[in-house]
Coordinates of C-alpha atoms in Angstrom, one line a residue:
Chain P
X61 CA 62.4 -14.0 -71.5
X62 CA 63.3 -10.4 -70.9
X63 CA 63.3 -8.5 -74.1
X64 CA 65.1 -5.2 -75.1
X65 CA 63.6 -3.7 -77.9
X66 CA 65.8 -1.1 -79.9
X67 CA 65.1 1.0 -82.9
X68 CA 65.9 2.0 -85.5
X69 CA 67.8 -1.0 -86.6
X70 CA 69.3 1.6 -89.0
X71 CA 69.5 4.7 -90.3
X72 CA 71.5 7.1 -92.5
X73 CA 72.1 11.1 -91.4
X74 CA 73.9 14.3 -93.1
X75 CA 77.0 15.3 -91.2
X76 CA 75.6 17.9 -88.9
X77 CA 72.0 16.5 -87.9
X78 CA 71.4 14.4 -84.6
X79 CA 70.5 11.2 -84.5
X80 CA 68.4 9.5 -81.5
X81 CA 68.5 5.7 -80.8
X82 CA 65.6 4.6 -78.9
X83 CA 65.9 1.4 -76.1
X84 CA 63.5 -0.1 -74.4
X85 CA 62.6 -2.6 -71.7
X86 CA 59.5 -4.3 -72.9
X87 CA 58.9 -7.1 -69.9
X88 CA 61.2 -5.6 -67.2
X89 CA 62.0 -2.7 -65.8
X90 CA 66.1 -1.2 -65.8
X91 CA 67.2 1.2 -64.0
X92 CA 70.5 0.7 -65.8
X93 CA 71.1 0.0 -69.0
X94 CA 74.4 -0.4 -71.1
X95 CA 75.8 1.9 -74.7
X96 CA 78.1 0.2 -76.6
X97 CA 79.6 0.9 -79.6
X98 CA 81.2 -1.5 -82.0
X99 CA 82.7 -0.7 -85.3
X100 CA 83.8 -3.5 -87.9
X101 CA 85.6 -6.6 -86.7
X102 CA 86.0 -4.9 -83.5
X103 CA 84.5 -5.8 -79.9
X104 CA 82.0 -3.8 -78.3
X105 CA 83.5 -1.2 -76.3
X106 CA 80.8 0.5 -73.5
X107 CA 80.0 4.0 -73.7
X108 CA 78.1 4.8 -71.1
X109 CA 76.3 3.8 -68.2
X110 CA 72.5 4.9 -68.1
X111 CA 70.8 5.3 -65.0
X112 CA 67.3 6.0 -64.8
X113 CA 66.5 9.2 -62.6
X114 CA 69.7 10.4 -63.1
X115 CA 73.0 11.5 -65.3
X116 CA 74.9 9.1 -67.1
X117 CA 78.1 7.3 -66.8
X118 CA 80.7 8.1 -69.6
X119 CA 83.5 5.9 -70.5
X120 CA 86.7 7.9 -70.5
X121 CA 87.5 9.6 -74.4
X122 CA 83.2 9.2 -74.5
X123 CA 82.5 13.0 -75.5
X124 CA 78.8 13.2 -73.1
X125 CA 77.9 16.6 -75.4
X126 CA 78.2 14.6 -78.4
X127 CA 76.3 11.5 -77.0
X128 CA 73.6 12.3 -74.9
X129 CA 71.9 9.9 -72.7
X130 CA 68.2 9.9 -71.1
X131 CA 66.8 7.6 -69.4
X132 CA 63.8 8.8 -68.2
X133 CA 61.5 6.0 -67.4
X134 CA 62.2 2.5 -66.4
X135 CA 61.9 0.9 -69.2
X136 CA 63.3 3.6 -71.9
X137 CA 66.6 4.9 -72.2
X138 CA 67.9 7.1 -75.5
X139 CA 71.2 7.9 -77.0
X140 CA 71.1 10.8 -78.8
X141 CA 74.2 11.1 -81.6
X142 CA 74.6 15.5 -81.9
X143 CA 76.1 17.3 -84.9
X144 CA 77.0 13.7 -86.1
X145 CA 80.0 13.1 -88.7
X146 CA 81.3 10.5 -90.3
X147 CA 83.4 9.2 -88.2
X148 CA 80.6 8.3 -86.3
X149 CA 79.1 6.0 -88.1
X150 CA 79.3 2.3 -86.3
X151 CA 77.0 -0.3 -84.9
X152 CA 75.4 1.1 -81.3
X153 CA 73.9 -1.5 -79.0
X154 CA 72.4 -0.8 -75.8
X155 CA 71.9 -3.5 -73.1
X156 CA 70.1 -3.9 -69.4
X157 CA 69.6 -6.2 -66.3
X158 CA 67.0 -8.1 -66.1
X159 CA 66.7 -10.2 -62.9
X160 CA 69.1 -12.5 -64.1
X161 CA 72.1 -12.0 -66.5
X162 CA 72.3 -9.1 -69.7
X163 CA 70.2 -9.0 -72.4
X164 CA 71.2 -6.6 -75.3
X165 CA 69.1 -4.7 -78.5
X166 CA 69.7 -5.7 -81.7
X167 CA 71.3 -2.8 -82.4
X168 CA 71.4 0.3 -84.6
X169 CA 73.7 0.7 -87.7
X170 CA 74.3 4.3 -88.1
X171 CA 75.9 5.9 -91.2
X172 CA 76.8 9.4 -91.3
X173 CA 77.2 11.1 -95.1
Chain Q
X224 CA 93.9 -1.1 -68.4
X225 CA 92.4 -4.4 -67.4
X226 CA 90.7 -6.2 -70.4
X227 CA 89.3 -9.8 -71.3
X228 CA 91.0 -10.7 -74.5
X229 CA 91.2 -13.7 -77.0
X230 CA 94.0 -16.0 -78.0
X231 CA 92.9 -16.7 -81.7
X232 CA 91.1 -13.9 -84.1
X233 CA 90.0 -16.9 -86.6
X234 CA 89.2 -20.4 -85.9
X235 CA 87.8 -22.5 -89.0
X236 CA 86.1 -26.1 -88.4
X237 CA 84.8 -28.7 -90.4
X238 CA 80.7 -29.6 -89.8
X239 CA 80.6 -32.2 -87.2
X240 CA 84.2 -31.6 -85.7
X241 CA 84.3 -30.0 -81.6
X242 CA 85.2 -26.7 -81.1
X243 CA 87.1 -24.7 -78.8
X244 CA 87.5 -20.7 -78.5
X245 CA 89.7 -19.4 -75.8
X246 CA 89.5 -15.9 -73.4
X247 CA 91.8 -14.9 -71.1
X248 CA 91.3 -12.2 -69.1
X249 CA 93.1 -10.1 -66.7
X250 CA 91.1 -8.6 -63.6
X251 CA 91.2 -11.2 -60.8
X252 CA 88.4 -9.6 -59.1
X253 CA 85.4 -10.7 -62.0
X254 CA 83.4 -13.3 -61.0
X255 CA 80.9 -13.0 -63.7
X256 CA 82.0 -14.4 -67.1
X257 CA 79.5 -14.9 -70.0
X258 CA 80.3 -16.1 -73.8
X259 CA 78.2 -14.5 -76.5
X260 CA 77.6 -15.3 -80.4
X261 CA 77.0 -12.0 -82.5
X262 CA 76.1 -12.8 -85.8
X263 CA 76.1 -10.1 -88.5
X264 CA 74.3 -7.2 -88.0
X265 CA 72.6 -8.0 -85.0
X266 CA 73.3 -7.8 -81.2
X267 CA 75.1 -10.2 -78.8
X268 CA 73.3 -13.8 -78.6
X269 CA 73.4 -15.5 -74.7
X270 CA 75.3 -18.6 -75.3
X271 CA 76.2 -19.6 -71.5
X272 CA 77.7 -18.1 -68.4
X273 CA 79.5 -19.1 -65.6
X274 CA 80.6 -17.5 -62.1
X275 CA 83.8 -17.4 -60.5
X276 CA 82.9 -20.2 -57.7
X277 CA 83.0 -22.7 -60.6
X278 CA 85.2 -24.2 -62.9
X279 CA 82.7 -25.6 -65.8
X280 CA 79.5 -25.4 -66.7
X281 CA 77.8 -27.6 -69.5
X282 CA 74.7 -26.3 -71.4
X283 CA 73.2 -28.0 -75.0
X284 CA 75.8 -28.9 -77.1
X285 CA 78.2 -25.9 -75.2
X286 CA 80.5 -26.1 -72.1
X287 CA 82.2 -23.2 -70.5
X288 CA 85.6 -24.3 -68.8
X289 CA 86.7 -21.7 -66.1
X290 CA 90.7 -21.7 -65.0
X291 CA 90.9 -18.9 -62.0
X292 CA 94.4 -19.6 -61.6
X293 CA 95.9 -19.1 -64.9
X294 CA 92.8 -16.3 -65.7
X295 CA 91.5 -18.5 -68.3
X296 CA 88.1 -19.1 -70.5
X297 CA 87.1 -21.5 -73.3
X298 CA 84.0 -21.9 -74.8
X299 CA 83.4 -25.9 -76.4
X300 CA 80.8 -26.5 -79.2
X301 CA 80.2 -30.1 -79.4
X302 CA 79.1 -31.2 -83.1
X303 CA 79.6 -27.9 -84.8
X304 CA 77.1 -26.9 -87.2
X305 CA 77.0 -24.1 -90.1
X306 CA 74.6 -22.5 -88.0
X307 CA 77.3 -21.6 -85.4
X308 CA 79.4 -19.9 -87.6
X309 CA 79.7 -16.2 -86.1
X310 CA 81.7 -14.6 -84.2
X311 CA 82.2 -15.4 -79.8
X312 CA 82.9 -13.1 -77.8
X313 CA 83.6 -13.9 -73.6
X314 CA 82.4 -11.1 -71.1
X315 CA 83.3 -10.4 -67.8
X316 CA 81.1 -8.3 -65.4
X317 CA 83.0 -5.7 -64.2
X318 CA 81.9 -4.2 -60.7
X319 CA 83.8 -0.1 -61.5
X320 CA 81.3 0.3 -64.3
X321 CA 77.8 0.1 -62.6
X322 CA 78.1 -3.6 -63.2
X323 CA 78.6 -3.1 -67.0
X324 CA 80.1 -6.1 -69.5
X325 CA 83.6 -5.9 -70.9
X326 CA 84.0 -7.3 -73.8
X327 CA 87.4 -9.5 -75.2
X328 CA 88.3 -9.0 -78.9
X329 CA 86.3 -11.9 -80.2
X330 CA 86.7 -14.5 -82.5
X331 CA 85.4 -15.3 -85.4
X332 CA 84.0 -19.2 -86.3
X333 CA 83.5 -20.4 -89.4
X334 CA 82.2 -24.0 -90.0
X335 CA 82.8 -25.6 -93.2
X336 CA 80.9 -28.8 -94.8

């Protein structure tokens, strides 16, 4: 079945670095794919809509300085978290289209210190 | 603006006993609905979908009941297991954001021996 592959599962920053979350397509190619961003006991709540060849969709109150999407290739889109902070820190999972229905990453937990 | 959202935050089962988690949602235009089962610390699980031109659609050991006029989801898991505690979330496809998922506020299943 389509796979997305996502990485780093987690990782932990100093407030003021950037942090860059990798996703990929590994059996199908997406010209869109899907940020979310869910923080505890909450839903996921979307971001931004990648697009490959092109600039990003951003979710109203998304800051597109702070998050920075590429998506490159068809099969590789990447958030990149700038001059993160705490408040920051929160579970981000991308997703994409395969030919039939969504299939998501497994997500990255992100804690900012 | 328009959201899916839940009915019950917590549901708690016994092993064996049926279950039932409930969605409604709010935009009359999705015809794209699809429940999920996120366990901790990972991304969204594909439990079944269904599309607007249906009102139920039965999959192994799940059944997705669709009520278009009262805007209504539910999610059944026949013989619940321990394995199906997580938390459910119902999705609808909505067409303004490139196609993206909009998530309800999930709930939160916990299956007791």
């Amino acid at each position: 079945g389509a796979v997305v592959s996502q990485h780093p599962s987690w990782v932990i920053c100093k407030s003021g670095t950037s942090v860059k979350i990798e996703c990929r397509s590994l059996d199908f190619q997406a010209t869109t794919m899907f940020w979310y961003r869910q923080f505890p006991k909450q839903s996921l709540m979307l971001m931004a809509t990648s697009n490959e060849g092109s600039k990003a969709t951003y979710e109203q109150g998304v800051e597109k300085d702070k998050f920075l999407i590429n998506h490159a290739s068809l099969t590789l889109s990447t958030l990149t978290v700038t001059s993160a902070h705490p408040e920051d820190s929160s579970f981000y999972i991308c997703s994409a289209k395969p030919s039939y229905g969504y299939t998501f990453g497994s997500g990255t937990r992100l804690t900012v210190v | 603006g328009e959201s899916v959202g839940l009915h019950l935050p917590t549901l708690s089962v016994q092993e064996g006993d049926n279950s039932i988690i409930n969605c409604a949602y709010s935009n009359s235009a999705s015809d794209y609905f699809i429940w999920y089962k996120q366990e901790s610390g990972k991304g969204p699980q594909f439990i079944i979908d269904i599309r607007s031109n249906m009102d139920k659609r039965q999959g192994q050991r799940v059944t997705v009941l669709l009520n278009k006029t009262v805007k209504h989801l539910s999610l059944q898991i026949a013989a619940t297991q321990p394995g199906d505690s997580a938390v459910y979330f119902c999705a609808e496809k909505v067409w303004n954001s490139g196609y993206a998922l909009n998530f309800g506020k999930g709930t939160s299943l916990l299956v007791t021996p």
